[in-house]
Amino acid sequence: MSKTETKGMKYTEEHEWLRVEGDVIVVGITDYAAEQLGDIVFVELPEEGTEVARDDEVVVIESVKAASDILAPLDGEIVEINETLTNNPSLVNEDPTGDGWFFKLKVADLSVLDEFMDEAAYKDHIG
Amino acid sequence: MGDLKRTGLYDLHLELGAKMVPFAGYDMPVQYPMGVMKEHQWTREHAGLFDVSHMGQVLLHGGDAAAQLETLVPVDVIGLPEGRQRYGLFTNEDGGILDDLMIANRGDHLFVVVNAACKEADIAHLRAKLTCDVEEVQDRALLALQGPSAELVLSKIVDVTDMRFMDVAIRDSAFGLLWISRSGYSGEDGFEVSVPGDQAVAFARALLADPEVAPIGLGARDSLRLEAGLCLYGNDIDTTTTPVEADLSWAIQKVRRTGGARAGGFPGADTILGQLTHGAERKRVGILPDGRAPMRGHTQLFAAETGGEPVGEVTSGAFGPSIEAPMSMAYLPSELAEPGATIWGEVRGKRMPAKIVTLPFRPATYKR
């Protein structure tokens, strides 16, 4: 469904996807998560420059059903946020793995990505 | 989940790809593949079909059914003309609300529609307090067709163009006798139609065959009614809220008020009539949060940005797809319930400003 190539993406158990772009990690939620959440009406993003620790609540999403938190997948610094989501939160439903990304995270060592699921493992995870 | 009840349209909901959820003891469609936002907008622009068969349909037979029902509701039932329907409330001895309902005068009997979650208690209440015959209608489904195209679509099956808002009629059709009212729960023009159970699926399919009609789930039903400022029993009104506090005084006609020919005579009359005269301590209002974050049910409200105890609570809150903004209903102390004033809601530990407004959030488009 997505317009974006998902090859090489890693996945968390909380249904986030992680994609390496240069020396940073782009973070968003999966098609499956967007579908489960339903229509998204509000996204609250962190400020650029924020230092976050793994499992910090960094993004709040409100769908027509409920509020959900997005956790930082790793320790790092938020170096960029997707400000278009503030006025157009439905992008998360329309293109969750592409234009609907949330933030870019700078981490000390990209090799930590290896511990996350690849696409096949994630598909097993969601059954 | 095995003990959830199903309406006669259950299989059709699955066929249409509905996501089903438990609601008031029934397995009901919360949304279809179109999704809540688009279903909401479709209803505002075209026509939405809702299965409301879980609601209770009750007939009250007997010459004095209207007078008897008046002992349970603060409503002018005797003065309700034949062929007309009126909103009502069952009250308790404290002036609280047991349920809200629709009452229709069909000549030699009354037709009453009550909420699904309350219907067993309501019917027991009617049977305990009234001597007229209380018949629960169990062989009929109830469908609502709401939106600007509703009249045109339904007219292809049965003539309804002569009906206006809150008219009721019994009309013959290819799907048997239809019990029709021009009313609904969306703020749109539209109809609620009771159809023989064995014709319900065929009737629903005939409506859905029209390109103007889409099936709509409980999710959009909630955002539609909230934009229209309509109460959801169990959220915005319950046994702890009186009709006056709930800003439903308009549902109490003059004849049942102090000085009226049939003043009082319903449960909780002293409290309710006293509040009508002297005012209530709190009031249901609309609030519009700044920004896009909804203030949902149970959000605590404060008079100032810092300090102080909560002064009220949100009872329903969601994002309004038509007003393109979050909206909530809440109870506030009457002295704070000033339209235009600011109130603060605590969302995720932060107090966010919201503006107090008069309801509805969006004007209704009934055909009066």
Short mmCIF file of C-alpha atoms in Angstrom, two decimals:
data_model
loop_
_atom_site.label_atom_id
_atom_site.label_comp_id
_atom_site.label_asym_id
_atom_site.label_seq_id
_atom_site.Cartn_x
_atom_site.Cartn_y
_atom_site.Cartn_z
CA MET A 1 0.00 0.00 0.00
CA SER A 2 2.81 2.39 0.86
CA LYS A 3 4.47 4.63 -1.66
CA THR A 4 7.79 4.10 0.07
CA GLU A 5 10.24 1.24 -0.25
CA THR A 6 10.14 -0.72 2.98
CA LYS A 7 13.14 -2.86 2.16
CA GLY A 8 15.78 -2.80 4.88
CA MET A 9 13.35 -1.39 7.45
CA LYS A 10 13.51 -2.60 11.02
CA TYR A 11 10.52 -2.93 13.32
CA THR A 12 9.82 -2.62 17.05
CA GLU A 13 7.31 -4.67 19.02
CA GLU A 14 5.34 -1.42 19.46
CA HIS A 15 4.72 -1.33 15.68
CA GLU A 16 7.20 1.40 14.85
CA TRP A 17 9.38 1.18 11.76
CA LEU A 18 12.99 2.36 11.71
CA ARG A 19 14.86 3.31 8.55
CA VAL A 20 18.47 4.42 8.30
CA GLU A 21 18.94 7.66 6.37
CA GLY A 22 22.58 8.77 6.37
CA ASP A 23 23.65 8.84 10.00
CA VAL A 24 20.15 9.14 11.49
CA ILE A 25 17.16 6.84 11.99
CA VAL A 26 13.75 7.86 10.64
CA VAL A 27 10.86 6.65 12.84
CA GLY A 28 7.21 6.13 12.02
CA ILE A 29 4.40 3.62 12.61
CA THR A 30 3.58 0.64 10.44
CA ASP A 31 0.62 0.19 8.07
CA TYR A 32 -0.75 -2.31 10.57
CA ALA A 33 -0.56 0.17 13.46
CA ALA A 34 -2.13 2.97 11.40
CA GLU A 35 -4.96 0.65 10.41
CA GLN A 36 -5.53 -0.41 14.01
CA LEU A 37 -5.54 3.16 15.30
CA GLY A 38 -8.11 4.34 12.77
CA ASP A 39 -8.33 7.91 11.48
CA ILE A 40 -5.67 10.05 13.16
CA VAL A 41 -6.79 13.56 14.09
CA PHE A 42 -3.91 14.95 16.14
CA VAL A 43 -0.16 14.39 16.44
CA GLU A 44 1.98 16.03 19.12
CA LEU A 45 5.67 15.95 18.25
CA PRO A 46 8.72 16.53 20.46
CA GLU A 47 10.95 19.56 20.01
CA GLU A 48 13.99 19.30 17.80
CA GLY A 49 17.13 18.97 19.86
CA THR A 50 15.45 16.95 22.62
CA GLU A 51 17.63 14.23 24.12
CA VAL A 52 15.53 11.12 24.63
CA ALA A 53 16.06 7.80 26.38
CA ARG A 54 14.75 4.50 25.09
CA ASP A 55 11.04 4.02 25.90
CA ASP A 56 10.46 7.72 26.63
CA GLU A 57 7.06 8.83 25.38
CA VAL A 58 8.03 11.18 22.57
CA VAL A 59 4.95 11.46 20.36
CA VAL A 60 1.25 11.52 21.23
CA ILE A 61 -1.25 10.39 18.60
CA GLU A 62 -4.98 10.93 18.91
CA SER A 63 -7.17 8.89 16.62
CA VAL A 64 -10.96 8.96 16.38
CA LYS A 65 -10.85 6.20 18.98
CA ALA A 66 -8.22 7.04 21.58
CA ALA A 67 -4.86 8.55 22.46
CA SER A 68 -1.67 6.51 22.03
CA ASP A 69 1.98 7.15 22.82
CA ILE A 70 4.93 6.52 20.57
CA LEU A 71 8.06 5.53 22.47
CA ALA A 72 11.63 6.39 21.60
CA PRO A 73 13.07 3.15 20.19
CA LEU A 74 16.62 4.03 21.31
CA ASP A 75 18.62 6.61 23.25
CA GLY A 76 19.45 9.57 21.06
CA GLU A 77 18.70 13.13 19.98
CA ILE A 78 15.64 14.25 18.01
CA VAL A 79 17.26 16.07 15.11
CA GLU A 80 14.22 16.64 12.90
CA ILE A 81 10.44 16.36 13.22
CA ASN A 82 7.78 16.05 10.51
CA GLU A 83 6.04 19.36 11.10
CA THR A 84 3.52 18.78 8.29
CA LEU A 85 1.76 16.30 10.61
CA THR A 86 0.72 19.11 12.94
CA ASN A 87 -1.69 20.50 10.36
CA ASN A 88 -2.22 17.31 8.38
CA PRO A 89 -2.26 14.36 10.80
CA SER A 90 -4.14 12.19 8.29
CA LEU A 91 -0.83 11.75 6.42
CA VAL A 92 -0.10 9.03 8.99
CA ASN A 93 -3.08 7.05 7.67
CA GLU A 94 -2.44 7.85 4.02
CA ASP A 95 1.26 6.99 3.91
CA PRO A 96 2.46 5.65 7.27
CA THR A 97 5.81 4.37 6.02
CA GLY A 98 6.52 7.39 3.82
CA ASP A 99 5.23 10.96 4.23
CA GLY A 100 3.70 10.02 7.59
CA TRP A 101 7.05 9.67 9.40
CA PHE A 102 7.31 11.26 12.86
CA PHE A 103 10.91 12.18 13.68
CA LYS A 104 14.58 11.55 12.94
CA LEU A 105 16.76 10.28 15.73
CA LYS A 106 20.55 10.59 15.94
CA VAL A 107 22.04 7.65 17.82
CA ALA A 108 25.59 6.91 18.94
CA ASP A 109 25.92 3.65 17.05
CA LEU A 110 23.72 2.53 14.16
CA SER A 111 24.68 -1.11 14.68
CA VAL A 112 22.15 -1.30 17.57
CA LEU A 113 19.50 -1.58 14.85
CA ASP A 114 20.45 -5.22 14.38
CA GLU A 115 18.50 -6.21 17.49
CA PHE A 116 15.16 -5.17 15.91
CA MET A 117 12.91 -7.34 13.76
CA ASP A 118 13.25 -7.39 10.01
CA GLU A 119 10.17 -7.36 7.79
CA ALA A 120 9.68 -11.14 7.83
CA ALA A 121 9.97 -11.30 11.63
CA TYR A 122 7.57 -8.37 12.00
CA LYS A 123 5.02 -10.07 9.76
CA ASP A 124 5.21 -13.10 12.04
CA HIS A 125 4.83 -10.79 15.05
CA ILE A 126 1.52 -9.36 13.82
CA GLY A 127 0.38 -12.78 12.70
CA MET B 1 -17.97 -12.45 23.91
CA GLY B 2 -20.11 -15.53 23.28
CA ASP B 3 -23.11 -14.04 25.05
CA LEU B 4 -23.28 -10.88 22.94
CA LYS B 5 -26.62 -10.43 21.20
CA ARG B 6 -26.85 -9.85 17.46
CA THR B 7 -29.26 -7.77 15.45
CA GLY B 8 -30.95 -9.16 12.35
CA LEU B 9 -28.40 -7.31 10.21
CA TYR B 10 -25.36 -8.97 11.81
CA ASP B 11 -24.42 -11.06 8.77
CA LEU B 12 -24.87 -8.05 6.50
CA HIS B 13 -22.50 -6.01 8.68
CA LEU B 14 -19.83 -8.71 8.31
CA GLU B 15 -20.44 -8.92 4.57
CA LEU B 16 -19.94 -5.14 4.36
CA GLY B 17 -16.58 -5.49 6.14
CA ALA B 18 -17.60 -3.95 9.45
CA LYS B 19 -15.33 -3.94 12.47
CA MET B 20 -17.57 -5.24 15.25
CA VAL B 21 -17.42 -4.18 18.91
CA PRO B 22 -19.51 -4.94 22.00
CA PHE B 23 -22.03 -2.18 22.69
CA ALA B 24 -24.87 -2.36 25.22
CA GLY B 25 -24.73 -6.16 25.15
CA TYR B 26 -24.80 -6.34 21.34
CA ASP B 27 -22.09 -7.09 18.80
CA MET B 28 -22.34 -3.92 16.72
CA PRO B 29 -20.46 -2.30 13.79
CA VAL B 30 -18.17 0.50 14.99
CA GLN B 31 -16.97 1.27 11.47
CA TYR B 32 -16.93 -0.07 7.92
CA PRO B 33 -13.94 0.00 5.56
CA MET B 34 -14.67 3.68 4.72
CA GLY B 35 -13.53 4.63 8.25
CA VAL B 36 -15.04 6.91 10.90
CA MET B 37 -14.05 10.29 9.42
CA LYS B 38 -15.30 9.53 5.92
CA GLU B 39 -18.46 7.87 7.23
CA HIS B 40 -19.17 11.02 9.21
CA GLN B 41 -18.60 13.27 6.21
CA TRP B 42 -20.61 10.97 3.93
CA THR B 43 -23.61 11.28 6.25
CA ARG B 44 -23.34 15.08 6.22
CA GLU B 45 -23.10 15.19 2.41
CA HIS B 46 -25.16 12.21 1.21
CA ALA B 47 -27.03 9.64 3.30
CA GLY B 48 -25.83 7.23 5.99
CA LEU B 49 -27.58 3.99 6.97
CA PHE B 50 -27.38 3.01 10.65
CA ASP B 51 -28.51 -0.24 12.27
CA VAL B 52 -30.17 0.80 15.53
CA SER B 53 -32.07 -2.44 16.02
CA HIS B 54 -30.45 -2.84 19.44
CA MET B 55 -32.67 -0.03 20.73
CA GLY B 56 -35.90 -0.91 22.50
CA GLN B 57 -39.22 -0.50 20.69
CA VAL B 58 -42.24 -0.49 22.98
CA LEU B 59 -45.98 -0.05 22.44
CA LEU B 60 -48.23 1.34 25.16
CA HIS B 61 -51.85 0.36 24.55
CA GLY B 62 -54.91 1.71 26.31
CA GLY B 63 -57.02 4.83 26.26
CA ASP B 64 -55.19 6.54 29.10
CA ALA B 65 -51.64 5.48 28.13
CA ALA B 66 -50.65 9.13 27.63
CA ALA B 67 -51.91 10.18 31.06
CA GLN B 68 -50.20 7.17 32.63
CA LEU B 69 -46.88 7.83 30.91
CA GLU B 70 -47.00 11.40 32.19
CA THR B 71 -46.51 9.98 35.71
CA LEU B 72 -42.99 8.85 34.65
CA VAL B 73 -41.81 11.71 32.40
CA PRO B 74 -41.85 15.52 32.84
CA VAL B 75 -43.28 15.82 29.34
CA ASP B 76 -46.61 16.87 27.83
CA VAL B 77 -47.72 13.50 26.41
CA ILE B 78 -51.48 14.16 26.55
CA GLY B 79 -51.04 17.24 24.35
CA LEU B 80 -48.89 15.44 21.79
CA PRO B 81 -50.92 15.45 18.55
CA GLU B 82 -51.56 12.21 16.68
CA GLY B 83 -48.83 11.59 14.11
CA ARG B 84 -46.22 13.49 16.11
CA GLN B 85 -43.22 12.46 18.19
CA ARG B 86 -41.55 14.17 21.13
CA TYR B 87 -38.31 13.75 23.12
CA GLY B 88 -38.76 12.59 26.70
CA LEU B 89 -36.91 11.58 29.85
CA PHE B 90 -37.65 8.98 32.52
CA THR B 91 -36.78 10.63 35.84
CA ASN B 92 -36.16 9.17 39.29
CA GLU B 93 -37.24 10.40 42.72
CA ASP B 94 -34.08 12.52 43.04
CA GLY B 95 -34.73 14.26 39.73
CA GLY B 96 -32.00 12.24 37.98
CA ILE B 97 -32.44 10.77 34.51
CA LEU B 98 -33.12 7.02 34.17
CA ASP B 99 -33.11 7.15 30.36
CA ASP B 100 -34.02 9.40 27.47
CA LEU B 101 -36.57 8.26 24.92
CA MET B 102 -38.77 9.15 21.98
CA ILE B 103 -42.55 9.12 22.43
CA ALA B 104 -44.86 8.95 19.40
CA ASN B 105 -48.64 9.34 19.37
CA ARG B 106 -50.07 6.81 16.91
CA GLY B 107 -53.75 7.42 17.61
CA ASP B 108 -55.00 4.62 19.84
CA HIS B 109 -51.55 3.85 21.28
CA LEU B 110 -48.09 5.28 21.97
CA PHE B 111 -44.86 4.05 20.35
CA VAL B 112 -41.78 4.53 22.50
CA VAL B 113 -38.11 4.03 21.57
CA VAL B 114 -35.57 3.66 24.39
CA ASN B 115 -31.81 3.12 24.65
CA ALA B 116 -30.41 -0.39 24.24
CA ALA B 117 -28.47 -0.37 27.51
CA CYS B 118 -31.57 0.69 29.48
CA LYS B 119 -34.33 -1.16 27.69
CA GLU B 120 -34.80 -4.03 30.14
CA ALA B 121 -34.89 -1.65 33.10
CA ASP B 122 -37.18 0.76 31.23
CA ILE B 123 -39.67 -1.97 30.36
CA ALA B 124 -39.65 -3.29 33.93
CA HIS B 125 -40.17 0.30 35.14
CA LEU B 126 -43.12 0.80 32.76
CA ARG B 127 -44.70 -2.50 33.76
CA ALA B 128 -44.25 -1.82 37.48
CA LYS B 129 -45.66 1.70 37.40
CA LEU B 130 -48.31 1.64 34.66
CA THR B 131 -51.48 -0.39 34.36
CA CYS B 132 -51.76 -0.01 30.57
CA ASP B 133 -50.49 -2.82 28.35
CA VAL B 134 -46.71 -2.57 27.81
CA GLU B 135 -45.69 -4.54 24.71
CA GLU B 136 -42.05 -4.93 23.76
CA VAL B 137 -41.75 -5.15 19.98
CA GLN B 138 -39.27 -7.94 19.26
CA ASP B 139 -40.05 -8.88 15.69
CA ARG B 140 -38.92 -5.61 14.10
CA ALA B 141 -35.57 -4.11 13.19
CA LEU B 142 -34.87 -0.38 13.46
CA LEU B 143 -32.82 1.45 10.82
CA ALA B 144 -31.89 5.12 10.58
CA LEU B 145 -31.27 6.87 7.27
CA GLN B 146 -29.65 10.25 7.89
CA GLY B 147 -28.34 13.03 5.69
CA PRO B 148 -29.37 15.46 2.96
CA SER B 149 -30.16 12.67 0.46
CA ALA B 150 -32.26 10.65 2.92
CA GLU B 151 -35.63 11.97 1.73
CA LEU B 152 -34.87 11.36 -1.94
CA VAL B 153 -33.56 7.84 -1.31
CA LEU B 154 -36.37 6.70 0.99
CA SER B 155 -39.00 8.22 -1.34
CA LYS B 156 -38.07 5.62 -3.96
CA ILE B 157 -39.41 2.98 -1.56
CA VAL B 158 -42.22 4.82 0.24
CA ASP B 159 -43.57 8.35 -0.02
CA VAL B 160 -42.24 10.42 2.86
CA THR B 161 -42.03 13.84 1.21
CA ASP B 162 -45.10 15.10 3.12
CA MET B 163 -43.49 14.38 6.52
CA ARG B 164 -41.68 17.07 8.51
CA PHE B 165 -39.30 16.86 11.46
CA MET B 166 -40.77 14.71 14.28
CA ASP B 167 -43.74 13.48 12.23
CA VAL B 168 -44.52 9.77 12.51
CA ALA B 169 -46.46 7.57 10.07
CA ILE B 170 -47.20 3.91 9.33
CA ARG B 171 -46.93 3.22 5.60
CA ASP B 172 -47.17 0.12 3.43
CA SER B 173 -44.22 -0.76 1.22
CA ALA B 174 -42.61 -3.64 -0.67
CA PHE B 175 -41.00 -4.48 2.69
CA GLY B 176 -44.22 -4.62 4.66
CA LEU B 177 -45.60 -1.98 7.01
CA LEU B 178 -42.94 0.58 7.84
CA TRP B 179 -43.15 2.62 11.05
CA ILE B 180 -41.48 5.86 10.01
CA SER B 181 -40.42 8.93 11.94
CA ARG B 182 -38.64 11.95 10.51
CA SER B 183 -35.97 12.20 13.17
CA GLY B 184 -32.54 10.91 14.11
CA TYR B 185 -29.37 11.33 16.10
CA SER B 186 -27.03 13.09 13.69
CA GLY B 187 -28.24 16.70 13.43
CA GLU B 188 -29.20 15.92 9.83
CA ASP B 189 -32.58 15.62 8.21
CA GLY B 190 -33.45 11.96 8.07
CA PHE B 191 -35.68 9.09 9.10
CA GLU B 192 -35.85 6.26 11.59
CA VAL B 193 -37.71 3.27 10.19
CA SER B 194 -39.00 0.24 12.04
CA VAL B 195 -39.27 -2.63 9.56
CA PRO B 196 -40.59 -6.21 10.00
CA GLY B 197 -37.65 -8.37 11.09
CA ASP B 198 -37.96 -10.78 8.16
CA GLN B 199 -37.75 -7.84 5.72
CA ALA B 200 -34.93 -5.97 7.42
CA VAL B 201 -32.02 -7.30 5.37
CA ALA B 202 -33.87 -6.83 2.07
CA PHE B 203 -34.86 -3.30 3.08
CA ALA B 204 -31.29 -2.44 4.10
CA ARG B 205 -29.94 -3.88 0.84
CA ALA B 206 -32.44 -1.84 -1.17
CA LEU B 207 -31.29 1.35 0.55
CA LEU B 208 -27.59 0.44 0.21
CA ALA B 209 -28.09 -0.21 -3.51
CA ASP B 210 -28.60 3.52 -3.94
CA PRO B 211 -25.25 5.17 -4.72
CA GLU B 212 -26.12 7.96 -2.28
CA VAL B 213 -26.19 5.53 0.69
CA ALA B 214 -23.28 4.13 2.70
CA PRO B 215 -23.42 2.03 5.89
CA ILE B 216 -22.30 3.98 8.97
CA GLY B 217 -21.00 2.57 12.25
CA LEU B 218 -21.18 3.61 15.89
CA GLY B 219 -17.94 5.62 15.62
CA ALA B 220 -19.39 8.17 13.20
CA ARG B 221 -22.75 8.01 14.95
CA ASP B 222 -20.97 9.34 18.04
CA SER B 223 -19.12 12.22 16.33
CA LEU B 224 -22.29 13.17 14.39
CA ARG B 225 -24.43 13.37 17.53
CA LEU B 226 -21.73 15.20 19.44
CA GLU B 227 -21.43 17.92 16.77
CA ALA B 228 -25.23 18.20 16.96
CA GLY B 229 -24.98 18.69 20.76
CA LEU B 230 -27.12 15.60 21.46
CA CYS B 231 -26.65 13.71 24.72
CA LEU B 232 -25.49 10.12 24.97
CA TYR B 233 -27.19 8.39 27.89
CA GLY B 234 -24.59 7.00 30.30
CA ASN B 235 -22.05 9.68 29.31
CA ASP B 236 -23.69 13.09 29.27
CA ILE B 237 -26.83 12.28 31.23
CA ASP B 238 -27.50 9.65 33.89
CA THR B 239 -29.14 9.20 37.29
CA THR B 240 -26.83 11.85 38.81
CA THR B 241 -27.83 14.61 36.36
CA THR B 242 -31.19 16.37 36.31
CA PRO B 243 -32.88 17.59 33.12
CA VAL B 244 -32.22 21.20 34.17
CA GLU B 245 -28.51 20.58 34.83
CA ALA B 246 -28.32 18.77 31.49
CA ASP B 247 -29.75 21.87 29.74
CA LEU B 248 -32.74 19.80 28.60
CA SER B 249 -35.36 22.11 30.16
CA TRP B 250 -36.81 22.63 26.66
CA ALA B 251 -38.08 19.03 26.90
CA ILE B 252 -40.32 20.01 29.84
CA GLN B 253 -43.36 21.74 28.38
CA LYS B 254 -45.13 24.60 30.19
CA VAL B 255 -48.11 22.45 31.13
CA ARG B 256 -45.88 20.25 33.35
CA ARG B 257 -44.10 23.20 35.00
CA THR B 258 -45.09 25.17 38.10
CA GLY B 259 -48.30 27.02 37.26
CA GLY B 260 -49.17 24.66 34.40
CA ALA B 261 -52.46 22.72 34.26
CA ARG B 262 -50.65 19.40 34.94
CA ALA B 263 -47.64 20.72 36.87
CA GLY B 264 -45.47 18.06 38.48
CA GLY B 265 -46.77 14.55 38.99
CA PHE B 266 -43.57 12.88 37.76
CA PRO B 267 -40.69 11.39 39.80
CA GLY B 268 -38.37 14.05 41.19
CA ALA B 269 -40.79 16.87 40.37
CA ASP B 270 -39.93 18.90 43.49
CA THR B 271 -36.24 18.97 42.60
CA ILE B 272 -36.72 19.54 38.89
CA LEU B 273 -39.41 22.22 39.17
CA GLY B 274 -37.39 23.93 41.90
CA GLN B 275 -34.36 24.04 39.59
CA LEU B 276 -36.49 25.39 36.75
CA THR B 277 -37.52 28.28 39.02
CA HIS B 278 -34.29 28.94 40.92
CA GLY B 279 -31.65 27.55 38.57
CA ALA B 280 -29.34 24.55 39.03
CA GLU B 281 -25.87 24.59 40.53
CA ARG B 282 -24.25 23.22 37.41
CA LYS B 283 -24.96 23.10 33.72
CA ARG B 284 -24.03 21.08 30.65
CA VAL B 285 -22.09 23.18 28.14
CA GLY B 286 -20.03 22.78 25.00
CA ILE B 287 -16.31 23.45 25.06
CA LEU B 288 -13.94 23.95 22.14
CA PRO B 289 -10.31 23.16 23.06
CA ASP B 290 -7.62 25.33 21.47
CA GLY B 291 -5.49 23.41 18.96
CA ARG B 292 -6.30 19.92 17.71
CA ALA B 293 -6.00 17.66 20.78
CA PRO B 294 -9.40 16.31 21.89
CA MET B 295 -10.44 16.52 25.54
CA ARG B 296 -12.11 13.16 26.04
CA GLY B 297 -14.59 11.94 28.63
CA HIS B 298 -13.47 12.39 32.29
CA THR B 299 -10.97 15.16 31.44
CA GLN B 300 -10.82 17.32 34.58
CA LEU B 301 -11.64 21.01 34.15
CA PHE B 302 -10.14 23.91 36.10
CA ALA B 303 -11.05 27.59 36.42
CA ALA B 304 -7.43 28.72 35.98
CA GLU B 305 -4.24 27.62 34.27
CA THR B 306 -2.60 26.81 37.61
CA GLY B 307 -3.78 25.82 41.07
CA GLY B 308 -7.21 25.08 42.44
CA GLU B 309 -9.39 22.00 42.52
CA PRO B 310 -11.27 20.68 39.47
CA VAL B 311 -14.54 22.56 38.87
CA GLY B 312 -16.03 20.14 36.38
CA GLU B 313 -15.52 17.22 34.05
CA VAL B 314 -15.85 16.43 30.36
CA THR B 315 -18.61 13.87 29.69
CA SER B 316 -18.01 13.33 25.94
CA GLY B 317 -15.20 14.49 23.73
CA ALA B 318 -13.94 13.76 20.24
CA PHE B 319 -12.65 15.35 17.08
CA GLY B 320 -15.47 16.86 15.00
CA PRO B 321 -14.85 16.01 11.33
CA SER B 322 -17.32 18.65 10.07
CA ILE B 323 -16.24 21.48 12.36
CA GLU B 324 -12.63 20.32 11.82
CA ALA B 325 -11.82 20.82 15.49
CA PRO B 326 -11.98 18.93 18.76
CA MET B 327 -15.16 19.38 20.78
CA SER B 328 -16.42 18.28 24.19
CA MET B 329 -19.49 18.41 26.35
CA ALA B 330 -18.94 19.05 30.05
CA TYR B 331 -20.64 20.03 33.28
CA LEU B 332 -19.55 23.30 34.89
CA PRO B 333 -20.76 25.29 37.90
CA SER B 334 -23.48 27.61 36.58
CA GLU B 335 -21.53 30.74 37.53
CA LEU B 336 -18.63 29.58 35.31
CA ALA B 337 -20.78 28.35 32.42
CA GLU B 338 -20.51 31.60 30.47
CA PRO B 339 -20.30 31.27 26.67
CA GLY B 340 -17.07 32.84 25.45
CA ALA B 341 -15.22 32.31 28.74
CA THR B 342 -12.10 30.16 28.97
CA ILE B 343 -11.86 26.95 30.97
CA TRP B 344 -8.79 24.72 31.38
CA GLY B 345 -8.76 20.99 30.75
CA GLU B 346 -5.97 18.75 32.02
CA VAL B 347 -4.69 16.63 29.13
CA ARG B 348 -1.71 14.36 29.83
CA GLY B 349 -0.78 16.40 32.91
CA LYS B 350 -0.90 19.77 31.14
CA ARG B 351 -3.69 22.30 31.43
CA MET B 352 -4.92 23.33 28.01
CA PRO B 353 -7.31 26.24 27.34
CA ALA B 354 -10.77 25.68 25.89
CA LYS B 355 -13.60 28.07 25.07
CA ILE B 356 -17.07 27.59 26.54
CA VAL B 357 -19.73 27.68 23.81
CA THR B 358 -23.46 27.16 23.47
CA LEU B 359 -24.55 23.90 21.88
CA PRO B 360 -24.82 22.62 19.21
CA PHE B 361 -21.34 22.86 17.70
CA ARG B 362 -22.95 22.65 14.28
CA PRO B 363 -26.52 23.80 13.52
CA ALA B 364 -28.99 21.04 12.72
CA THR B 365 -30.51 20.81 9.23
CA TYR B 366 -33.90 19.34 10.17
CA LYS B 367 -36.80 19.85 7.74
CA ARG B 368 -39.29 21.58 9.99
#
